[in-house]
Amino acid sequence: MTDAAAALPRRPQLAATPGLAIALSYVALAGLAVLLAHAVPALDKWPAEWVVPVRDWVTAFFAWFAGLLKPVTRGIAWLLAQPLALMEALLYRGVLAWKWPPLPWPVIVGGTAILAHWIGGARLSVFCGLCALYLAVFGLWPDAMQTLAIVLVTVPLAALIGLMLGIWATRSRRVEYTLNPVFDVLQATPHMAYLGPVVILFGFGQVPAMLATLGFAIPPMARCTILGIRTVPSDILEAGRMSGCTPRQLLWQVEIPAAQQALLLGLNQAVMQTLAMVVIASLVGASGLGQKLLFSLQQLQIGKAVEQGVAITLIAIVLDRMTQAFMRRPFAHTPKDLPFHLRHKHVVAFAALTVIAILLAHVFPALAVLPKEMTLSYGGPINDGVRWISKNLFPYVKPVRDWITIWMLLPLRDFYLWLPWPLVIGALSLTGYHLGGWRLALLPAALLGFMLLTGFWTPLMLTIYLVTSCAIICVLIGIPIGIWAAKRERAARVINTVCDTLQTFPSFIYLIPVIMLFQTSDLSNVIAMLAYATVPAIRYTYLGLLRVPQTIVDAAVASGTTPRQRLWKVELPIAFPEILLGINQTIMMALAMVAITALIGSRDLGQEIYKALPGADTGRGLLAGLGIAFIGITADRLIGAWAARRKRALGMA
């Protein structure tokens, strides 16, 4: 035994057995599970009379809890409604009691351009100004301002709460260990699953939509805070201590400034997660672009849906570009002896624009809100195009869709539904044991076993079927594209731009082309998930190959390997842990789309969440959301353990 082999950590004996023995263990498990399922029907399909009524218990608990805390929840709702009412008054509602109009649209458009110029210069200013102008010119201004009001109130609140939780976690390991699983569940649970408890506790409207959004926007900010503070260089901390800083001074004057980039990244993610909730929050009464887009999709008004979807996307892109530019913005020192108007040019310019626009709006009403006859629309041509596609292309698309559905997807779905539940849980537990021992083996048994006991096994398997189908196609598409990007710099620039654009789009946008081309089917669900989930497979493959040490590549070249041999025998094995992380993120993003694709027809856990909303069936929605989260947590832990094992093996090779 070599020294490197002797240094390998001890694993359970089964994990060290040859690959053939491991394969035989799976075969034995499958044979035993199938035989027992034939002999004992309860081991094939869980009897309905054995289902534990957790769903009813959760619904009853929330009904009781809402009644008990009604004064508290109404007080919280009132407090949150005040800043939201102020923002709405400024942006689109005005102060009706005092007959004050809202800010004219040129103020918002010009203010966006001025702010972008201060952050990132002329190019960013022109881009952001044109994006804001789109909202006014295409008649989407009031709806866009309603959406923006929620974003501008929710993001600072999420950033503040996330910052405080992150700081608290860095000061207490116990708090960090408590918060991490909470964040895991919050981030793995679909957006729509937050809505049920929020409706029971806070009712319908803008404030409940804000609260539902907060649950999704706080974890990335908190995690980036923890990461940023934990990674502050030790020499900076020592310099702060030697300067006589108290713990509070060290935090606010040393650690927080040193972690600024990570904190701004967390703010960026909070913004994007807030916008991702725009359409979903409309299900609990949030008005704005999300509500209009949802209505257009339900009515199959594709032209209007595209206009509204582009508006949401432009808001997301503007906020994303601004926060990223602010992260890269160098510190500029302005001499204090300069006059105010020279030190604060952008503030003076915005104040002047505001005064002029308000005065002119009294003379020219079109500067307050553009009348409908002065707005543009491209929805009509798109509707004509959709009708043309439906009439001329769909007869050709339909046979392909039906063939893939009948001969590929439906057999895979039937196979998943045929699998006995002991085989599914046992195979995942056995995989966990091989990769991480007994603790990891118990995780899928506990999580998926809970879904079995509560009566959600069939929608759980249908969800796994859709996510598996999507993940396989994502890997087959994403890894080759990632390899291509890593080998061709010009291709990498184009591919990275496309990936940036795809990740900026709100998830609902992907439903529009799918409905246009494929209407509603299992294939439509998979394709909608595919467009959203392929990006991580591309990015992580690309980054993994770029991070292969050049010395190893040079050694392979010196050994006389061909480019193909270097790729398959050197670079891909070294990049494999990164590729696994990309597959992990692909699965997570596919799971995030499960509740979204329920809007175009499915029978999985996402559909269970969607059906629970109208009747405020909190137990049904929460358990379905937890089921999706449990799939994500199980996949994350198993793939993470596999990637960690590969990294250890490469480090000792």
mmCIF file of N, CA, C and O in Angstrom, residues 106-158:
data_model
loop_
_atom_site.group_PDB
_atom_site.id
_atom_site.type_symbol
_atom_site.label_atom_id
_atom_site.label_comp_id
_atom_site.label_asym_id
_atom_site.label_seq_id
_atom_site.Cartn_x
_atom_site.Cartn_y
_atom_site.Cartn_z
ATOM 1 N N PRO A 106 -41.547 60.742 -16.731
ATOM 2 C CA PRO A 106 -40.190 61.170 -17.092
ATOM 3 C C PRO A 106 -39.249 61.259 -15.897
ATOM 4 O O PRO A 106 -38.030 61.106 -16.055
ATOM 5 N N VAL A 107 -39.784 61.509 -14.696
ATOM 6 C CA VAL A 107 -38.930 61.563 -13.505
ATOM 7 C C VAL A 107 -38.335 60.184 -13.214
ATOM 8 O O VAL A 107 -37.136 60.056 -12.927
ATOM 9 N N ILE A 108 -39.166 59.145 -13.311
ATOM 10 C CA ILE A 108 -38.679 57.787 -13.032
ATOM 11 C C ILE A 108 -37.700 57.342 -14.117
ATOM 12 O O ILE A 108 -36.637 56.781 -13.820
ATOM 13 N N VAL A 109 -38.053 57.614 -15.379
ATOM 14 C CA VAL A 109 -37.167 57.216 -16.480
ATOM 15 C C VAL A 109 -35.835 57.957 -16.383
ATOM 16 O O VAL A 109 -34.754 57.355 -16.445
ATOM 17 N N GLY A 110 -35.926 59.281 -16.228
ATOM 18 C CA GLY A 110 -34.691 60.062 -16.111
ATOM 19 C C GLY A 110 -33.917 59.732 -14.846
ATOM 20 O O GLY A 110 -32.678 59.675 -14.867
ATOM 21 N N GLY A 111 -34.632 59.521 -13.737
ATOM 22 C CA GLY A 111 -33.953 59.165 -12.493
ATOM 23 C C GLY A 111 -33.224 57.837 -12.606
ATOM 24 O O GLY A 111 -32.122 57.672 -12.064
ATOM 25 N N THR A 112 -33.832 56.877 -13.313
ATOM 26 C CA THR A 112 -33.163 55.594 -13.541
ATOM 27 C C THR A 112 -31.869 55.792 -14.328
ATOM 28 O O THR A 112 -30.823 55.217 -13.999
ATOM 29 N N ALA A 113 -31.931 56.616 -15.359
ATOM 30 C CA ALA A 113 -30.739 56.877 -16.165
ATOM 31 C C ALA A 113 -29.666 57.609 -15.358
ATOM 32 O O ALA A 113 -28.468 57.291 -15.463
ATOM 33 N N ILE A 114 -30.071 58.586 -14.545
ATOM 34 C CA ILE A 114 -29.103 59.330 -13.734
ATOM 35 C C ILE A 114 -28.435 58.417 -12.707
ATOM 36 O O ILE A 114 -27.208 58.457 -12.519
ATOM 37 N N LEU A 115 -29.229 57.595 -12.030
ATOM 38 C CA LEU A 115 -28.660 56.665 -11.050
ATOM 39 C C LEU A 115 -27.700 55.687 -11.716
ATOM 40 O O LEU A 115 -26.608 55.406 -11.193
ATOM 41 N N ALA A 116 -28.096 55.179 -12.899
ATOM 42 C CA ALA A 116 -27.218 54.246 -13.620
ATOM 43 C C ALA A 116 -25.926 54.939 -14.045
ATOM 44 O O ALA A 116 -24.851 54.325 -14.030
ATOM 45 N N HIS A 117 -26.001 56.219 -14.409
ATOM 46 C CA HIS A 117 -24.792 56.956 -14.780
ATOM 47 C C HIS A 117 -23.863 57.108 -13.586
ATOM 48 O O HIS A 117 -22.628 56.978 -13.711
ATOM 49 N N TRP A 118 -24.410 57.387 -12.409
ATOM 50 C CA TRP A 118 -23.588 57.513 -11.199
ATOM 51 C C TRP A 118 -22.923 56.183 -10.844
ATOM 52 O O TRP A 118 -21.772 56.143 -10.405
ATOM 53 N N ILE A 119 -23.647 55.095 -11.086
ATOM 54 C CA ILE A 119 -23.114 53.785 -10.720
ATOM 55 C C ILE A 119 -22.120 53.271 -11.750
ATOM 56 O O ILE A 119 -21.030 52.806 -11.395
ATOM 57 N N GLY A 120 -22.499 53.343 -13.052
ATOM 58 C CA GLY A 120 -21.687 52.635 -14.042
ATOM 59 C C GLY A 120 -21.336 53.390 -15.296
ATOM 60 O O GLY A 120 -20.785 52.801 -16.229
ATOM 61 N N GLY A 121 -21.679 54.678 -15.405
ATOM 62 C CA GLY A 121 -21.268 55.424 -16.576
ATOM 63 C C GLY A 121 -22.343 55.554 -17.636
ATOM 64 O O GLY A 121 -23.489 55.131 -17.456
ATOM 65 N N ALA A 122 -21.941 56.108 -18.775
ATOM 66 C CA ALA A 122 -22.893 56.491 -19.819
ATOM 67 C C ALA A 122 -23.571 55.290 -20.465
ATOM 68 O O ALA A 122 -24.773 55.314 -20.726
ATOM 69 N N ARG A 123 -22.817 54.235 -20.740
ATOM 70 C CA ARG A 123 -23.410 53.088 -21.431
ATOM 71 C C ARG A 123 -24.522 52.467 -20.598
ATOM 72 O O ARG A 123 -25.620 52.181 -21.108
ATOM 73 N N LEU A 124 -24.257 52.245 -19.309
ATOM 74 C CA LEU A 124 -25.285 51.687 -18.430
ATOM 75 C C LEU A 124 -26.461 52.646 -18.306
ATOM 76 O O LEU A 124 -27.620 52.219 -18.240
ATOM 77 N N SER A 125 -26.182 53.950 -18.302
ATOM 78 C CA SER A 125 -27.239 54.951 -18.176
ATOM 79 C C SER A 125 -28.203 54.878 -19.355
ATOM 80 O O SER A 125 -29.432 54.882 -19.169
ATOM 81 N N VAL A 126 -27.658 54.801 -20.560
ATOM 82 C CA VAL A 126 -28.516 54.730 -21.756
ATOM 83 C C VAL A 126 -29.343 53.455 -21.745
ATOM 84 O O VAL A 126 -30.554 53.470 -22.021
ATOM 85 N N PHE A 127 -28.697 52.329 -21.404
ATOM 86 C CA PHE A 127 -29.411 51.052 -21.399
ATOM 87 C C PHE A 127 -30.556 51.064 -20.394
ATOM 88 O O PHE A 127 -31.701 50.702 -20.724
ATOM 89 N N CYS A 128 -30.285 51.487 -19.167
ATOM 90 C CA CYS A 128 -31.319 51.474 -18.123
ATOM 91 C C CYS A 128 -32.419 52.482 -18.423
ATOM 92 O O CYS A 128 -33.603 52.213 -18.172
ATOM 93 N N GLY A 129 -32.047 53.644 -18.980
ATOM 94 C CA GLY A 129 -33.064 54.623 -19.339
ATOM 95 C C GLY A 129 -34.005 54.108 -20.415
ATOM 96 O O GLY A 129 -35.224 54.308 -20.333
ATOM 97 N N LEU A 130 -33.470 53.426 -21.421
ATOM 98 C CA LEU A 130 -34.312 52.869 -22.480
ATOM 99 C C LEU A 130 -35.220 51.764 -21.944
ATOM 100 O O LEU A 130 -36.381 51.638 -22.368
ATOM 101 N N CYS A 131 -34.699 50.952 -21.026
ATOM 102 C CA CYS A 131 -35.534 49.896 -20.425
ATOM 103 C C CYS A 131 -36.703 50.505 -19.662
ATOM 104 O O CYS A 131 -37.839 50.014 -19.752
ATOM 105 N N ALA A 132 -36.432 51.573 -18.889
ATOM 106 C CA ALA A 132 -37.521 52.234 -18.158
ATOM 107 C C ALA A 132 -38.503 52.894 -19.127
ATOM 108 O O ALA A 132 -39.718 52.893 -18.893
ATOM 109 N N LEU A 133 -37.990 53.438 -20.232
ATOM 110 C CA LEU A 133 -38.857 54.071 -21.223
ATOM 111 C C LEU A 133 -39.811 53.062 -21.862
ATOM 112 O O LEU A 133 -40.948 53.399 -22.198
ATOM 113 N N TYR A 134 -39.355 51.812 -22.011
ATOM 114 C CA TYR A 134 -40.208 50.756 -22.571
ATOM 115 C C TYR A 134 -41.508 50.629 -21.776
ATOM 116 O O TYR A 134 -42.590 50.445 -22.350
ATOM 117 N N LEU A 135 -41.410 50.723 -20.449
ATOM 118 C CA LEU A 135 -42.592 50.552 -19.597
ATOM 119 C C LEU A 135 -43.637 51.615 -19.883
ATOM 120 O O LEU A 135 -44.839 51.341 -19.849
ATOM 121 N N ALA A 136 -43.190 52.843 -20.164
ATOM 122 C CA ALA A 136 -44.132 53.925 -20.431
ATOM 123 C C ALA A 136 -44.679 53.848 -21.849
ATOM 124 O O ALA A 136 -45.890 53.980 -22.069
ATOM 125 N N VAL A 137 -43.805 53.611 -22.812
ATOM 126 C CA VAL A 137 -44.203 53.662 -24.216
ATOM 127 C C VAL A 137 -45.169 52.544 -24.568
ATOM 128 O O VAL A 137 -46.052 52.718 -25.410
ATOM 129 N N PHE A 138 -45.034 51.392 -23.917
ATOM 130 C CA PHE A 138 -45.892 50.257 -24.258
ATOM 131 C C PHE A 138 -47.086 50.102 -23.307
ATOM 132 O O PHE A 138 -47.675 49.029 -23.211
ATOM 133 N N GLY A 139 -47.422 51.170 -22.600
ATOM 134 C CA GLY A 139 -48.652 51.195 -21.824
ATOM 135 C C GLY A 139 -48.658 50.310 -20.591
ATOM 136 O O GLY A 139 -49.724 49.895 -20.134
ATOM 137 N N LEU A 140 -47.490 50.056 -20.025
ATOM 138 C CA LEU A 140 -47.390 49.169 -18.864
ATOM 139 C C LEU A 140 -47.004 49.926 -17.598
ATOM 140 O O LEU A 140 -46.661 49.299 -16.590
ATOM 141 N N TRP A 141 -47.070 51.249 -17.641
ATOM 142 C CA TRP A 141 -46.513 52.041 -16.558
ATOM 143 C C TRP A 141 -47.186 51.797 -15.192
ATOM 144 O O TRP A 141 -46.487 51.507 -14.206
ATOM 145 N N PRO A 142 -48.518 51.914 -15.055
ATOM 146 C CA PRO A 142 -49.105 51.715 -13.716
ATOM 147 C C PRO A 142 -48.819 50.331 -13.140
ATOM 148 O O PRO A 142 -48.477 50.203 -11.951
ATOM 149 N N ASP A 143 -48.951 49.293 -13.967
ATOM 150 C CA ASP A 143 -48.681 47.935 -13.480
ATOM 151 C C ASP A 143 -47.214 47.764 -13.093
ATOM 152 O O ASP A 143 -46.886 47.127 -12.084
ATOM 153 N N ALA A 144 -46.315 48.333 -13.906
ATOM 154 C CA ALA A 144 -44.884 48.217 -13.605
ATOM 155 C C ALA A 144 -44.547 48.930 -12.303
ATOM 156 O O ALA A 144 -43.718 48.446 -11.507
ATOM 157 N N MET A 145 -45.159 50.076 -12.051
ATOM 158 C CA MET A 145 -44.878 50.814 -10.821
ATOM 159 C C MET A 145 -45.420 50.077 -9.593
ATOM 160 O O MET A 145 -44.821 50.140 -8.514
ATOM 161 N N GLN A 146 -46.543 49.380 -9.730
ATOM 162 C CA GLN A 146 -47.035 48.565 -8.618
ATOM 163 C C GLN A 146 -46.034 47.460 -8.281
ATOM 164 O O GLN A 146 -45.750 47.198 -7.104
ATOM 165 N N THR A 147 -45.511 46.834 -9.316
ATOM 166 C CA THR A 147 -44.506 45.795 -9.095
ATOM 167 C C THR A 147 -43.241 46.383 -8.483
ATOM 168 O O THR A 147 -42.671 45.822 -7.529
ATOM 169 N N LEU A 148 -42.791 47.524 -9.017
ATOM 170 C CA LEU A 148 -41.564 48.142 -8.522
ATOM 171 C C LEU A 148 -41.712 48.588 -7.071
ATOM 172 O O LEU A 148 -40.751 48.529 -6.293
ATOM 173 N N ALA A 149 -42.910 49.031 -6.689
ATOM 174 C CA ALA A 149 -43.135 49.455 -5.298
ATOM 175 C C ALA A 149 -42.888 48.297 -4.337
ATOM 176 O O ALA A 149 -42.236 48.460 -3.290
ATOM 177 N N ILE A 150 -43.403 47.108 -4.676
ATOM 178 C CA ILE A 150 -43.179 45.936 -3.821
ATOM 179 C C ILE A 150 -41.692 45.603 -3.756
ATOM 180 O O ILE A 150 -41.140 45.304 -2.682
ATOM 181 N N VAL A 151 -41.014 45.677 -4.905
ATOM 182 C CA VAL A 151 -39.585 45.342 -4.940
ATOM 183 C C VAL A 151 -38.783 46.321 -4.085
ATOM 184 O O VAL A 151 -37.912 45.913 -3.296
ATOM 185 N N LEU A 152 -39.074 47.619 -4.209
ATOM 186 C CA LEU A 152 -38.289 48.634 -3.505
ATOM 187 C C LEU A 152 -38.525 48.623 -1.998
ATOM 188 O O LEU A 152 -37.691 49.135 -1.242
ATOM 189 N N VAL A 153 -39.621 48.060 -1.545
ATOM 190 C CA VAL A 153 -39.853 47.925 -0.103
ATOM 191 C C VAL A 153 -39.336 46.584 0.405
ATOM 192 O O VAL A 153 -38.732 46.502 1.483
ATOM 193 N N THR A 154 -39.536 45.529 -0.373
ATOM 194 C CA THR A 154 -39.176 44.188 0.073
ATOM 195 C C THR A 154 -37.667 43.979 0.114
ATOM 196 O O THR A 154 -37.138 43.394 1.070
ATOM 197 N N VAL A 155 -36.949 44.458 -0.898
ATOM 198 C CA VAL A 155 -35.503 44.191 -0.974
ATOM 199 C C VAL A 155 -34.744 44.797 0.207
ATOM 200 O O VAL A 155 -33.935 44.098 0.841
ATOM 201 N N PRO A 156 -34.927 46.092 0.563
ATOM 202 C CA PRO A 156 -34.212 46.598 1.751
ATOM 203 C C PRO A 156 -34.551 45.841 3.023
ATOM 204 O O PRO A 156 -33.671 45.596 3.866
ATOM 205 N N LEU A 157 -35.826 45.459 3.167
ATOM 206 C CA LEU A 157 -36.227 44.712 4.358
ATOM 207 C C LEU A 157 -35.555 43.340 4.385
ATOM 208 O O LEU A 157 -35.029 42.905 5.425
ATOM 209 N N ALA A 158 -35.549 42.647 3.243
ATOM 210 C CA ALA A 158 -34.888 41.337 3.171
ATOM 211 C C ALA A 158 -33.391 41.475 3.404
ATOM 212 O O ALA A 158 -32.777 40.630 4.085
#
